[in-house]
Coordinates of C-alpha atoms and ligand atoms in Angstrom, one line a residue:
M1 CA 67.2 138.6 91.9
G2 CA 70.5 137.6 90.2
N3 CA 72.1 140.2 88.0
K4 CA 69.3 142.8 88.4
A5 CA 68.3 145.3 91.0
E6 CA 64.9 146.8 91.6
L7 CA 64.0 150.4 92.0
H8 CA 60.6 151.1 93.6
Y9 CA 59.4 154.6 92.7
D10 CA 56.1 156.2 92.5
G11 CA 54.2 152.9 92.7
E12 CA 56.2 151.3 89.9
V13 CA 59.1 148.8 90.0
Y14 CA 62.0 149.3 87.6
E15 CA 64.6 146.6 87.0
L16 CA 68.1 147.8 86.7
P17 CA 70.7 145.3 85.2
V18 CA 73.8 144.7 87.3
I19 CA 77.0 144.7 85.3
T20 CA 79.9 142.8 86.8
G21 CA 83.5 143.6 85.9
T22 CA 86.5 141.1 85.6
E23 CA 87.4 141.7 89.3
N24 CA 83.8 141.2 90.4
E25 CA 83.0 144.8 91.0
N26 CA 79.3 145.4 90.4
A27 CA 77.6 148.4 88.8
L28 CA 73.9 149.3 88.2
D29 CA 73.2 150.1 84.6
I30 CA 70.9 153.1 84.7
S31 CA 71.3 154.0 81.1
K32 CA 67.5 153.3 80.4
L33 CA 66.3 154.7 83.7
R34 CA 65.3 158.2 82.5
G35 CA 63.4 156.8 79.5
Q36 CA 61.5 154.4 81.7
S37 CA 60.8 156.5 84.8
G38 CA 61.8 160.1 84.1
L39 CA 64.4 159.9 86.8
I40 CA 68.1 160.8 86.4
T41 CA 70.8 160.1 89.0
L42 CA 72.6 162.9 90.8
D43 CA 76.2 162.3 91.7
R44 CA 78.3 165.5 92.2
G45 CA 81.9 165.0 91.2
F46 CA 81.0 161.6 89.8
K47 CA 82.0 160.0 93.1
N48 CA 79.9 156.9 92.5
T49 CA 79.5 156.9 88.7
G50 CA 81.1 154.7 86.2
S51 CA 81.4 156.6 82.9
C52 CA 82.6 153.6 80.7
K53 CA 83.7 150.0 80.6
S54 CA 87.4 149.9 80.3
S55 CA 90.0 147.1 80.1
I56 CA 93.1 149.3 80.6
T57 CA 93.6 149.9 84.4
F58 CA 92.3 148.2 87.4
L59 CA 92.3 150.1 90.7
N60 CA 91.0 148.9 94.1
G61 CA 91.2 151.9 96.4
E62 CA 90.3 149.9 99.5
E63 CA 93.1 147.4 99.1
G64 CA 95.6 149.7 97.4
I65 CA 95.8 147.7 94.2
L66 CA 96.8 149.3 90.9
R67 CA 97.3 147.2 87.7
Y68 CA 97.9 148.1 84.1
R69 CA 96.3 145.5 81.8
G70 CA 96.5 143.0 84.7
Y71 CA 100.2 143.6 85.6
S72 CA 100.8 145.0 89.1
I73 CA 102.3 148.5 89.3
E74 CA 104.9 147.2 91.8
E75 CA 106.2 144.6 89.2
L76 CA 106.1 147.1 86.3
A77 CA 107.9 149.8 88.3
E78 CA 110.6 147.3 89.2
K79 CA 111.1 145.3 86.0
S80 CA 109.8 147.4 83.1
T81 CA 110.6 150.6 81.2
F82 CA 108.3 153.5 80.5
L83 CA 108.1 152.9 76.8
E84 CA 107.4 149.2 77.4
V85 CA 104.5 150.3 79.7
A86 CA 103.3 152.8 77.2
F87 CA 103.1 150.0 74.6
L88 CA 101.3 147.8 77.0
L89 CA 98.7 150.5 77.8
I90 CA 98.1 151.5 74.2
Y91 CA 98.2 148.2 72.4
S92 CA 96.9 145.9 75.3
E93 CA 99.9 143.5 75.5
L94 CA 103.5 143.6 76.6
P95 CA 105.6 144.0 73.4
T96 CA 108.0 141.3 72.1
K97 CA 111.6 142.4 71.8
E98 CA 111.1 143.2 68.1
E99 CA 107.9 145.2 68.7
L100 CA 109.5 147.2 71.5
D101 CA 112.6 147.9 69.3
N102 CA 110.3 149.2 66.5
F103 CA 108.2 151.2 68.9
V104 CA 111.3 152.9 70.5
N105 CA 112.8 153.5 67.1
E106 CA 109.6 155.1 65.7
I107 CA 109.5 157.3 68.7
S108 CA 113.1 158.5 68.5
T109 CA 112.8 159.2 64.8
H110 CA 109.7 161.5 65.4
S111 CA 111.0 163.5 68.3
L112 CA 111.8 166.6 66.3
V113 CA 109.1 169.3 66.1
H114 CA 108.5 171.7 63.2
E115 CA 110.8 174.7 63.3
D116 CA 107.8 177.0 63.4
V117 CA 107.0 175.7 66.9
K118 CA 109.8 178.0 68.0
S119 CA 108.0 181.1 66.8
I120 CA 104.9 180.1 68.8
L121 CA 107.1 179.5 71.8
D122 CA 108.7 182.9 71.3
G123 CA 105.3 184.5 71.6
F124 CA 104.9 183.4 75.2
P125 CA 106.1 185.7 78.0
S126 CA 109.0 184.1 79.9
K127 CA 106.9 184.1 83.1
S128 CA 104.4 181.7 81.4
H129 CA 103.7 178.6 83.4
P130 CA 105.1 175.6 81.4
M131 CA 101.8 173.7 81.8
G132 CA 99.9 176.5 79.9
V133 CA 102.6 176.5 77.3
L134 CA 102.6 172.7 77.0
S135 CA 98.9 172.6 76.6
S136 CA 99.0 175.2 73.9
L137 CA 101.9 173.6 72.0
V138 CA 100.2 170.2 72.0
S139 CA 97.1 171.8 70.6
S140 CA 99.2 173.5 68.0
L141 CA 100.3 170.1 66.6
T142 CA 96.9 170.0 64.9
A143 CA 98.1 172.9 62.7
F144 CA 101.3 170.9 61.7
Y145 CA 99.4 167.6 61.2
P146 CA 96.0 168.6 59.9
K147 CA 95.1 165.0 59.0
S148 CA 95.2 164.3 62.7
L149 CA 92.0 166.4 63.1
D150 CA 90.0 163.5 61.7
P151 CA 89.9 160.7 64.3
N152 CA 88.2 158.4 61.8
R153 CA 91.2 158.0 59.5
S154 CA 92.9 154.6 59.0
K155 CA 94.4 152.6 61.8
E156 CA 97.9 153.4 60.4
E157 CA 97.3 157.1 60.3
I158 CA 95.9 157.2 63.8
N159 CA 98.9 155.2 65.0
G160 CA 101.1 157.8 63.3
T161 CA 99.3 160.5 65.4
I162 CA 99.9 158.4 68.5
I163 CA 103.6 157.9 67.9
R164 CA 104.1 161.6 67.2
A165 CA 102.4 162.6 70.5
I166 CA 104.7 160.3 72.5
A167 CA 107.7 161.3 70.5
K168 CA 107.2 165.1 70.6
L169 CA 105.9 165.6 74.1
P170 CA 109.3 165.5 75.8
T171 CA 110.6 168.0 73.2
L172 CA 107.7 170.4 73.7
A173 CA 107.9 170.0 77.5
A174 CA 111.7 170.7 77.6
W175 CA 111.2 173.7 75.2
S176 CA 108.5 175.1 77.4
F177 CA 111.1 175.1 80.2
K178 CA 113.7 176.6 78.0
N179 CA 111.3 179.4 77.2
R180 CA 110.8 180.0 80.9
M181 CA 114.6 180.3 81.3
R182 CA 115.0 182.4 78.2
Q183 CA 117.6 179.9 77.0
P184 CA 118.0 178.5 73.5
V185 CA 116.1 175.3 72.9
I186 CA 118.0 172.1 72.6
Y187 CA 117.1 169.7 69.7
P188 CA 116.4 166.0 70.5
D189 CA 119.1 163.4 70.1
N190 CA 117.8 160.2 68.5
Q191 CA 120.6 158.2 69.9
L192 CA 119.5 158.7 73.5
G193 CA 116.8 156.9 75.5
Y194 CA 113.4 158.6 76.1
C195 CA 114.2 160.0 79.5
E196 CA 117.9 160.7 78.8
N197 CA 116.9 162.7 75.8
F198 CA 114.4 164.7 77.8
I199 CA 116.9 165.4 80.6
R200 CA 119.4 166.6 78.0
M201 CA 116.9 168.9 76.3
M202 CA 116.0 170.3 79.7
F203 CA 119.4 170.9 81.3
S204 CA 122.1 171.1 78.6
L205 CA 123.3 174.3 76.9
P206 CA 124.8 174.6 73.5
T207 CA 128.0 175.9 75.0
V208 CA 128.7 173.2 77.6
A209 CA 129.3 169.5 77.2
Y210 CA 126.6 167.6 79.1
E211 CA 126.3 164.0 80.1
V212 CA 123.1 162.6 81.5
N213 CA 123.4 161.0 84.9
P214 CA 122.0 157.4 84.6
V215 CA 120.7 157.6 88.2
I216 CA 118.5 160.5 87.2
A217 CA 117.3 158.9 84.0
D218 CA 116.4 155.7 85.8
A219 CA 114.5 157.5 88.5
L220 CA 112.6 159.5 86.0
D221 CA 111.7 156.4 84.0
K222 CA 110.2 154.9 87.2
L223 CA 108.3 158.0 88.0
L224 CA 106.8 158.1 84.5
I225 CA 105.7 154.4 84.9
L226 CA 104.0 155.2 88.2
H227 CA 102.0 158.0 86.5
A228 CA 101.2 156.3 83.3
D229 CA 97.5 155.6 83.9
H230 CA 95.0 155.9 86.7
E231 CA 91.7 155.0 85.1
Q232 CA 88.9 157.6 85.1
N233 CA 90.5 160.5 87.0
C234 CA 89.8 164.2 86.3
S235 CA 92.3 164.6 83.3
T236 CA 91.6 161.2 81.8
S237 CA 87.8 161.8 81.9
T238 CA 88.5 165.2 80.3
V239 CA 90.4 163.5 77.5
R240 CA 87.6 161.0 77.0
I241 CA 84.8 163.6 77.1
V242 CA 86.6 166.0 74.7
G243 CA 87.4 163.0 72.4
S244 CA 83.8 161.8 72.6
S245 CA 82.8 164.8 70.4
H246 CA 85.3 163.4 67.8
A247 CA 87.9 166.0 68.6
S248 CA 91.4 165.0 67.7
L249 CA 93.9 163.2 69.9
Y250 CA 96.1 166.3 70.2
T251 CA 93.1 168.5 71.2
S252 CA 91.9 165.9 73.7
V253 CA 95.4 165.6 75.2
S254 CA 95.8 169.3 75.3
S255 CA 92.6 169.5 77.4
G256 CA 93.9 166.7 79.6
I257 CA 97.0 168.7 80.3
A258 CA 94.8 171.7 81.3
A259 CA 92.7 169.5 83.7
L260 CA 95.9 168.0 85.2
W261 CA 97.3 171.4 86.0
G262 CA 94.9 172.1 88.9
P263 CA 96.3 171.7 92.5
L264 CA 93.6 169.2 93.4
H265 CA 94.9 166.9 90.7
G266 CA 98.4 166.8 89.1
G267 CA 99.2 170.3 90.3
A268 CA 99.4 168.9 93.8
N269 CA 103.0 167.9 93.3
Q270 CA 104.0 171.5 92.9
A271 CA 101.7 172.5 95.8
V272 CA 103.2 169.9 98.1
I273 CA 106.8 171.3 97.7
E274 CA 105.5 174.8 98.1
M275 CA 103.7 173.8 101.3
L276 CA 106.7 171.9 102.7
E277 CA 108.9 174.9 102.0
E278 CA 106.4 177.2 103.7
I279 CA 106.4 174.9 106.8
K280 CA 110.2 174.9 106.8
E281 CA 110.4 178.7 106.5
D282 CA 107.8 179.1 109.2
G283 CA 110.1 177.2 111.7
G284 CA 109.0 173.6 110.9
D285 CA 106.0 173.6 113.2
I286 CA 104.2 170.6 111.8
D287 CA 101.4 170.6 114.4
K288 CA 100.4 174.1 113.4
Y289 CA 99.8 173.0 109.8
V290 CA 98.0 169.8 110.8
A291 CA 95.7 171.9 112.9
K292 CA 95.1 174.4 110.0
A293 CA 94.3 171.4 107.7
K294 CA 91.7 170.2 110.3
D295 CA 90.2 173.6 110.8
K296 CA 87.1 173.8 108.6
S297 CA 87.1 177.7 108.6
D298 CA 90.6 177.6 107.1
P299 CA 90.8 176.7 103.4
F300 CA 94.3 175.2 103.9
R301 CA 94.6 171.4 103.1
L302 CA 97.5 169.2 103.5
M303 CA 98.6 168.9 99.9
G304 CA 99.6 165.4 98.8
F305 CA 97.1 163.9 101.3
G306 CA 93.9 162.3 100.4
H307 CA 92.7 160.6 97.3
R308 CA 89.3 160.2 95.7
V309 CA 89.7 156.4 95.5
Y310 CA 92.6 155.3 97.8
K311 CA 91.3 155.3 101.3
N312 CA 94.0 153.0 102.9
F313 CA 97.2 153.8 101.0
D314 CA 98.3 154.8 97.5
P315 CA 100.5 151.9 96.2
R316 CA 102.4 154.4 94.1
A317 CA 103.2 156.5 97.2
T318 CA 104.8 153.4 98.8
I319 CA 107.0 152.8 95.7
I320 CA 107.9 156.4 95.4
K321 CA 108.7 156.9 99.0
K322 CA 111.4 154.2 98.8
A323 CA 112.6 155.6 95.4
A324 CA 112.9 159.1 97.0
D325 CA 115.2 157.6 99.7
D326 CA 117.3 155.8 97.1
V327 CA 117.7 158.7 94.8
L328 CA 118.6 161.1 97.6
D329 CA 121.1 158.5 98.9
E330 CA 122.7 157.9 95.5
L331 CA 122.9 161.6 94.6
G332 CA 124.2 162.4 98.1
I333 CA 121.5 164.9 98.7
N334 CA 120.4 165.8 102.2
D335 CA 117.1 167.6 101.7
P336 CA 115.5 169.2 104.9
V337 CA 112.2 169.3 103.0
L338 CA 112.2 165.5 103.0
D339 CA 112.6 165.4 106.8
I340 CA 109.6 167.8 107.1
A341 CA 107.7 165.5 104.7
K342 CA 108.5 162.4 106.8
K343 CA 107.5 164.2 110.1
L344 CA 104.3 165.5 108.6
E345 CA 103.4 162.1 107.3
K346 CA 104.0 160.5 110.7
V347 CA 101.9 163.2 112.6
A348 CA 99.0 163.0 110.1
L349 CA 98.9 159.2 110.0
N350 CA 98.4 159.1 113.7
D351 CA 95.8 161.8 113.9
T352 CA 92.1 160.7 114.1
Y353 CA 91.0 163.4 111.7
F354 CA 93.1 161.9 108.9
K355 CA 92.5 158.3 110.0
E356 CA 88.7 158.7 110.1
R357 CA 88.6 160.2 106.7
G358 CA 91.1 157.8 105.1
L359 CA 93.6 160.5 104.2
Y360 CA 97.0 159.1 103.4
P361 CA 99.9 160.5 101.4
N362 CA 99.3 160.1 97.7
V363 CA 101.7 159.8 94.8
D364 CA 102.3 163.5 94.7
F365 CA 103.5 163.7 98.3
Y366 CA 106.9 162.2 97.4
S367 CA 107.2 162.8 93.7
G368 CA 108.1 166.5 94.2
I369 CA 111.0 165.5 96.5
I370 CA 112.5 163.3 93.8
Y371 CA 112.0 166.0 91.1
R372 CA 113.7 168.5 93.3
A373 CA 116.6 166.1 93.8
L374 CA 116.8 165.6 90.0
G375 CA 117.2 169.4 89.6
I376 CA 113.7 169.8 88.1
P377 CA 112.2 173.2 89.0
T378 CA 109.0 173.3 90.9
D379 CA 106.8 174.7 88.1
M380 CA 107.9 171.8 85.9
F381 CA 106.6 169.1 88.3
T382 CA 103.2 168.9 86.8
V383 CA 104.7 168.8 83.3
M384 CA 106.6 165.7 84.4
F385 CA 103.3 164.2 85.5
A386 CA 101.8 165.0 82.0
L387 CA 104.8 163.2 80.3
G388 CA 104.0 160.2 82.4
R389 CA 100.3 160.3 82.0
L390 CA 100.4 160.6 78.2
P391 CA 100.3 156.9 77.3
G392 CA 97.3 156.5 79.6
W393 CA 95.4 159.4 78.0
I394 CA 96.2 157.9 74.6
A395 CA 95.1 154.4 75.6
Q396 CA 91.9 155.8 77.0
W397 CA 91.2 158.0 74.0
K398 CA 91.9 155.0 71.6
E399 CA 89.6 152.7 73.7
M400 CA 86.9 155.2 73.7
R401 CA 87.0 155.6 69.9
E402 CA 87.2 151.8 69.3
N403 CA 84.3 151.2 71.6
H404 CA 82.2 153.8 69.7
E405 CA 81.4 155.6 73.0
P406 CA 78.6 158.2 72.5
I407 CA 79.3 161.9 73.1
G408 CA 79.7 162.6 76.9
R409 CA 76.8 164.7 78.0
P410 CA 75.7 164.6 81.7
R411 CA 72.3 165.8 82.9
Q412 CA 71.6 168.1 85.8
V413 CA 69.0 168.9 88.4
Y414 CA 68.0 172.5 87.7
T415 CA 67.7 174.6 90.8
G416 CA 67.3 178.1 89.3
S417 CA 64.2 180.3 88.8
S418 CA 61.2 179.0 87.1
A419 CA 59.9 180.8 84.1
R420 CA 59.5 184.6 84.6
Q421 CA 58.9 187.7 82.4
Y422 CA 61.7 189.9 81.2
V423 CA 61.7 193.2 83.0
S424 CA 63.0 196.3 81.1
I425 CA 66.0 198.0 82.5
E426 CA 64.1 201.1 83.6
N427 CA 61.8 199.0 85.7
R428 CA 64.4 197.0 87.6
Ligands
ACO501 N1 93.7 168.0 104.1 C1 92.7 168.2 105.0 N2 91.5 167.7 104.9 C2 91.2 166.9 103.8 C3 92.2 166.7 102.8 C4 93.5 167.3 103.0 N3 94.4 167.1 102.0 N4 91.6 166.0 101.8 C5 90.4 165.7 102.2 N5 90.1 166.3 103.4 C6 88.9 166.2 104.1 C7 87.8 167.1 103.6 O1 87.8 168.4 104.2 C8 86.5 166.3 103.9 O2 86.3 166.5 105.3 P1 84.7 166.5 105.8 O3 84.2 165.1 105.6 O4 84.9 166.8 107.3 O5 84.0 167.5 105.1 C9 87.0 164.8 103.7 O6 88.4 164.9 104.0 C10 86.7 164.3 102.3 O7 87.3 165.2 101.4 P2 86.7 165.4 100.0 O8 87.3 166.7 99.4 O9 85.2 165.3 100.0 O10 87.3 164.2 99.2 P3 87.4 164.1 97.6 O11 87.5 162.6 97.3 O12 86.4 164.9 96.9 O13 88.8 164.8 97.3 C11 91.1 165.2 97.0 C12 90.0 164.1 97.1 C13 90.8 166.2 96.0 C14 92.4 164.5 96.4 C15 91.4 165.8 98.4 O14 91.8 164.7 99.3 C16 92.4 166.9 98.4 O15 92.1 168.0 98.1 N6 93.7 166.5 98.6 C17 94.8 167.5 98.6 C18 95.2 167.7 97.1 C19 96.0 166.6 96.5 O16 96.9 166.1 97.1 N7 95.6 166.2 95.3 C20 96.3 165.1 94.6 C21 95.4 164.0 94.4 S1 96.3 162.6 93.7 C22 96.4 163.0 92.0 O17 95.6 163.7 91.4 C23 97.5 162.5 91.4

């Protein structure tokens, strides 16, 4: 049959082309199926559906492989920097020294945001979750850069929009935290590196001299690399689908931030620490929580466990677990929550419920522990994830536009009432 599959339905045979990716993964192309047979496919949660062809990230969940543009996550996390990885994801190749210098320079010189952003920020109550504030502020960039609303502008203009997004997100993220603390915002410092600048905007005060600890800046840089892209996950698919209506990059990224916020996705890093603290407060009885997670009548899940695609291990979790140990060692922190995490991991990994379902710690299981050690407050954890994921969202949005993807519009199987007559309110 070669590169075709056959579907036998209602006495007819339909040929479905088989598309093969670079890593020999095969897909049935069903794009003409409805026109030919009247059939659609049903796949709740898109568990088995490819929404696009993409050359950005390769992920093999069975073997725990993650590569950006062909480079392994292990090698990038060890040898590269976040902005180098951002360049790689967005422009397809590792930058030369000159390209990287220009990129870094462009980003530092665009890190300031319009002064009016402060008035928008002031309108948010101090209790606002920084993810909500961040999503709104990113969307507000369309007001300051109205030309960005048109995604069909020249390559140079689109690139300007991309640079501004990367340059301004740390400023907006740190300011959303400052709003939470009711502290004055700190302006970016162009002389500092990407992560150093962000840390300074987060933690310094105008009244006190502040020096960024390089251990913290390096750990953050590595975390951002690990989060930079993860192919067609919930937030990235959101960015693509919003962008597919020709909405602007800022609007699409703002929607991506909203999608990332949920505890089943990026919000898991906050939920993990809250869960570990709860276990600690409750006397550290790990078995009790493992039993709760297995109990189908209890909505409790072990946060940071399980992944839609990784069913053996999450390669990012392996890197991050070691990084958590190193950071805690270097900063001389003894975190009892880390001990709970390690015990919980051990118990769950040896439990048949978790083994049978392929539930392993994911990247978020350990990232929260590092963020805590770095002094980042819990409700900023998902903001850190958004900072890391931004280059991936941009690369995916750009690829979607360059490939002229059609508007995203799934179908459904309708299960409601069939046609019926309207009944006036008196007769109901
Ligand atoms: N604790 C207990 N049971 C779990 C967990 C968990 N964390 N995760 C999945 N399961 C069980 C489900 O109850 C289900 O059991 P069943 O087959 O007996 O019904 C089975 O494992 C499969 O789970 P699904 O929810 O169908 O798997 P899905 O691929 O849809 O979900 C998800 C993946 C959302 C990540 C899930 O594992 C989960 O909720 N994990 C906790 C939240 C989390 O850590 N999210 C971060 C993901 S990583 C990221 O976004 C960066």
